[in-house]
Amino acid sequence: MRSAKYSGAGAAAEVVSVIDTEIPSPGPGEVLVRVGAAGLNPVDVKIRAAAVDFGPIIYTDLPGWDVAGVVSDVGPGVDEWAEGDRVFALAAFPAAAHTLAEYAVVAAGDLAASPSTWSTAQAGAAPLAALTAWQALETAGVRSGQRVLVLGGAGGVGHLAIQLAAARGAEVVATASPAKHELLRSWGASETVDYRDEAALAAIAPVDAVIITVDDTLPPRGAVAAGTSVVTITGLTDERRAELASWGAGPVERILVSANGGQLAEIAALAESEAVTVHLDSEFGLDELAAAQERVESGRVTGKVVVVVDPRV
């Protein structure tokens, strides 16, 4: 089979290649998936550029975590999946998963049935970002009737956080450049703000929760009241954490997404009811992986970048 490979740390055009390797076999509790599509995320390009582990995130020269496709074979003890099932998953994260290939072995518990309302490309693009958004909202305790501020509402995690928060009955405020405000509203944001407009940012009324998807960024002071939950997916410096604490925010937490087939199934159910969709910024073939990673690194992505490994799946 064909599989993506990194030759070491460096620029995508210099270290990304496609090699031929053996089709893996599923072990106990595992499923072999014929890959249709695999999403790319900022963590993919960061770990490729450095070729080192990032805390619990394991570096591998055979990349990929997101996956959507069709079950090709099942290992011993797997009863919930059968050949031909259409599935998607965040595989093994933060351990290596090797999903940027024509076939990938995935733990049965990481899988969920792909929504019929999504294309294979959308399903492949969704898992890491959708689960990050879901788990961020869970950590913040977001519920119906609350106000939620999503910083970076047009990104991969941000655009899904808007939709998932709205599906919970929350009122969503989201930031992005003005050209993307119509999209934010289509995803369920009731209030949109230009992230560069200091006056507009200062005018945001207090919210119950803040989801930060942008590196080392603080919410506007006026949006934070005593007890406002703040969840970041990128991390905050000690100085920024102290500043938030001085405003009365709490708790302030950073999360690292984890694979969870059950949560993906809940997201898929929302997709079936058309409450959640995946906006595809761009699609690339496996041989175009370097260009796909460069697109992610551009910082101009709206929604998700996906690699279509096999358009027939």
XYZ file of C-alpha atoms in Angstrom:
313
model
C 0.000 0.000 0.000
C 0.987 3.655 -0.327
C 1.730 5.542 2.866
C 2.957 9.016 3.778
C 6.379 9.268 5.407
C 8.568 11.951 6.967
C 12.330 11.702 6.418
C 13.048 13.934 9.416
C 12.448 17.443 10.700
C 12.088 20.234 8.177
C 9.916 21.977 5.644
C 7.090 19.922 4.166
C 8.475 20.036 0.627
C 11.789 18.666 1.886
C 10.745 15.845 4.218
C 7.336 14.557 3.033
C 7.185 11.590 0.663
C 4.944 8.650 -0.222
C 6.341 5.139 0.104
C 5.172 1.577 -0.552
C 4.731 -0.610 2.506
C 2.859 -3.708 3.652
C -0.858 -3.598 4.454
C -1.111 -4.014 8.249
C -3.219 -6.681 9.909
C -5.674 -5.924 12.710
C -4.934 -7.475 16.075
C -7.340 -8.256 18.919
C -9.838 -5.420 19.343
C -8.692 -3.719 16.151
C -10.202 -2.945 12.755
C -8.516 -2.543 9.373
C -9.917 0.494 7.559
C -9.547 1.165 3.857
C -8.859 4.881 4.044
C -10.905 7.309 1.995
C -9.763 10.550 3.615
C -7.667 11.848 6.496
C -7.783 15.339 7.947
C -4.824 17.564 8.687
C -4.497 19.626 11.844
C -1.982 22.152 13.204
C -0.476 19.428 15.396
C 0.400 17.450 12.250
C 2.548 20.221 10.824
C 4.116 21.139 14.164
C 5.241 17.602 14.880
C 6.555 17.178 11.319
C 8.550 20.413 11.492
C 10.218 19.439 14.765
C 10.344 15.614 14.503
C 10.082 15.322 18.302
C 7.404 14.343 20.790
C 5.187 17.186 22.034
C 4.517 16.134 25.604
C 2.229 13.099 25.351
C 1.867 13.481 21.559
C 4.121 10.863 20.012
C 6.230 11.694 16.971
C 6.260 9.138 14.181
C 7.665 9.222 10.675
C 4.416 7.584 9.449
C 1.873 10.337 10.146
C -1.862 10.755 10.513
C -4.600 10.515 13.177
C -7.874 11.493 11.497
C -9.448 8.844 9.290
C -12.644 7.974 7.435
C -13.247 4.995 5.219
C -14.677 1.495 4.996
C -14.000 -1.493 7.247
C -11.874 -3.979 5.331
C -11.217 -6.559 8.067
C -11.682 -7.008 11.807
C -9.431 -8.553 14.399
C -10.285 -11.152 17.045
C -12.924 -10.071 19.532
C -14.460 -7.338 17.368
C -18.226 -7.824 17.098
C -19.479 -4.248 16.679
C -17.975 -3.669 13.216
C -18.117 -5.689 9.999
C -16.586 -5.526 6.550
C -18.192 -2.749 4.514
C -19.172 -0.511 7.440
C -18.492 3.169 6.792
C -16.588 4.575 9.774
C -14.528 7.502 10.988
C -12.194 7.999 13.929
C -9.528 9.921 15.738
C -7.193 6.945 15.897
C -5.025 6.309 18.972
C -4.261 9.981 19.682
C -1.859 10.986 21.206
C -0.065 7.757 20.239
C 0.937 7.128 16.629
C -1.812 5.906 14.284
C -0.457 6.049 10.688
C -3.750 6.998 9.010
C -2.229 8.891 6.056
C -2.095 5.669 4.097
C -4.320 3.491 1.939
C -5.068 1.242 4.938
C -4.932 1.924 8.668
C -5.435 -0.190 11.780
C -7.750 1.483 14.302
C -8.909 0.368 17.756
C -12.559 -0.648 17.533
C -13.457 1.664 20.417
C -12.111 4.711 18.580
C -14.520 4.247 15.669
C -17.997 5.604 15.004
C -20.319 5.177 12.033
C -19.819 7.983 9.521
C -22.787 10.356 9.197
C -24.760 9.815 6.010
C -25.071 13.600 5.680
C -21.294 14.040 5.325
C -19.015 13.149 2.446
C -16.076 10.857 3.119
C -13.835 13.923 2.915
C -15.881 15.719 5.592
C -15.865 12.650 7.839
C -12.110 12.285 7.412
C -11.538 15.941 8.204
C -13.687 16.023 11.332
C -12.523 13.756 14.172
C -9.663 15.578 15.918
C -11.246 19.010 15.537
C -14.766 17.868 16.410
C -13.649 15.941 19.478
C -11.490 18.861 20.603
C -14.498 21.181 20.352
C -16.761 18.673 22.105
C -14.318 18.047 24.952
C -13.628 21.782 25.360
C -17.362 22.449 25.756
C -17.650 19.544 28.200
C -14.730 20.864 30.249
C -16.302 24.328 30.335
C -19.643 22.831 31.365
C -21.521 24.595 28.575
C -25.296 24.141 28.732
C -28.478 25.589 27.311
C -29.063 29.274 27.971
C -25.415 30.161 28.543
C -23.309 32.616 26.523
C -20.149 31.200 24.982
C -17.313 33.132 23.332
C -15.327 31.227 20.701
C -12.023 32.897 19.849
C -11.011 31.832 16.334
C -14.472 30.893 15.125
C -13.508 30.226 11.496
C -10.819 27.623 12.205
C -11.082 23.856 12.279
C -11.948 23.575 15.971
C -13.651 26.976 16.140
C -16.264 26.379 13.463
C -17.242 23.079 15.055
C -17.280 24.585 18.562
C -19.799 27.190 17.360
C -22.102 24.503 15.988
C -21.797 22.149 18.941
C -22.385 24.962 21.442
C -25.425 26.138 19.488
C -26.719 22.557 19.405
C -26.574 22.584 23.216
C -28.797 25.652 23.241
C -26.052 28.139 24.052
C -25.849 31.666 22.650
C -22.570 31.905 20.734
C -20.321 34.921 20.222
C -17.479 34.242 17.770
C -14.462 36.147 16.468
C -13.031 36.124 12.947
C -12.230 38.550 10.161
C -15.328 40.338 8.769
C -15.197 38.399 5.495
C -16.009 35.242 7.459
C -18.844 36.620 9.605
C -21.576 35.329 7.297
C -20.140 31.832 7.660
C -20.007 32.198 11.457
C -23.688 33.120 11.484
C -24.549 30.177 9.226
C -22.886 27.901 11.790
C -24.996 29.308 14.616
C -23.168 32.339 16.001
C -25.660 34.993 17.128
C -22.947 37.640 17.518
C -19.839 38.051 15.339
C -16.855 40.250 16.122
C -13.790 41.314 14.134
C -10.821 40.013 16.127
C -8.823 43.104 15.099
C -11.466 45.639 16.186
C -10.530 46.600 19.745
C -13.689 48.654 20.295
C -15.935 45.797 19.148
C -14.037 43.320 21.302
C -14.333 45.600 24.332
C -18.095 45.810 23.790
C -18.663 42.042 24.214
C -20.856 41.515 27.262
C -19.799 38.971 29.914
C -20.017 35.320 28.910
C -20.281 32.106 30.877
C -17.502 30.320 28.988
C -14.628 31.125 26.652
C -13.156 28.605 24.202
C -9.704 29.712 23.008
C -8.505 28.129 19.755
C -5.823 30.731 18.927
C -2.266 30.553 20.318
C -1.688 32.474 23.552
C -4.692 34.774 23.133
C -6.756 36.305 25.928
C -10.468 37.094 25.719
C -11.477 40.753 26.006
C -11.543 41.924 29.628
C -15.207 42.852 29.495
C -16.241 39.385 28.396
C -14.880 37.801 31.552
C -16.898 37.935 34.759
C -16.443 36.183 38.079
C -16.707 32.460 37.419
C -16.327 32.595 33.627
C -14.878 29.244 32.550
C -11.916 29.509 30.184
C -10.736 26.519 28.154
C -7.763 26.734 25.801
C -6.626 24.132 23.304
C -3.295 25.850 22.635
C -1.946 26.821 26.057
C -1.413 30.081 27.915
C 1.681 31.574 29.494
C 1.826 31.841 33.284
C 1.477 35.606 32.909
C -1.752 35.294 30.929
C -3.159 32.756 33.372
C -2.402 35.129 36.242
C -4.116 37.956 34.382
C -7.236 35.851 33.860
C -7.236 34.902 37.526
C -7.043 38.564 38.502
C -10.211 39.155 36.460
C -12.056 36.474 38.427
C -12.076 33.850 35.676
C -12.202 30.292 36.751
C -11.562 27.594 36.217
C -8.894 28.147 33.529
C -7.956 24.864 31.873
C -5.969 23.586 28.926
C -7.161 20.399 27.287
C -5.524 17.816 25.066
C -8.018 15.922 22.954
C -8.335 12.174 23.372
C -9.750 9.524 21.055
C -13.351 8.655 21.931
C -15.619 6.670 19.643
C -18.653 7.229 21.868
C -18.375 11.002 21.661
C -17.838 10.793 17.909
C -21.079 8.802 17.679
C -22.895 11.631 19.500
C -21.403 14.154 17.074
C -22.449 11.931 14.163
C -26.016 11.888 15.502
C -26.035 15.702 15.460
C -24.689 15.585 11.909
C -27.521 13.265 10.881
C -29.993 15.883 12.132
C -28.030 18.508 10.147
C -27.111 20.399 13.321
C -23.383 20.052 12.551
C -21.458 20.156 9.298
C -17.778 20.289 8.350
C -16.569 23.171 6.222
C -13.796 22.022 3.897
C -11.223 24.688 3.138
C -9.427 22.529 0.581
C -8.850 18.944 -0.549
C -5.537 17.398 -1.620
C -4.431 13.984 -2.827
C -1.957 11.839 -0.919
C 0.778 12.802 -3.388
C -0.001 16.449 -2.552
C 0.532 16.038 1.197
C 3.380 18.568 1.280
C 1.151 21.207 -0.323
C -1.661 20.295 2.074
C 0.607 20.821 5.059
C 1.782 24.130 3.629
C -1.860 25.182 3.388
C -2.358 24.397 7.090
C 0.796 26.348 7.932
C -0.422 29.382 5.977
C -2.706 30.441 8.832
C -5.456 31.318 6.339
C -7.503 28.125 6.603
C -11.270 28.379 6.997
C -12.581 25.122 8.424
C -10.518 22.049 7.610
C -7.878 20.814 5.174
C -8.283 17.189 4.166
C -6.231 14.637 2.256
C -8.377 12.436 0.005
C -6.432 9.193 -0.063
C -8.873 7.244 -2.233
C -11.825 9.092 -3.841
C -13.526 5.771 -4.602
C -14.054 4.994 -0.898
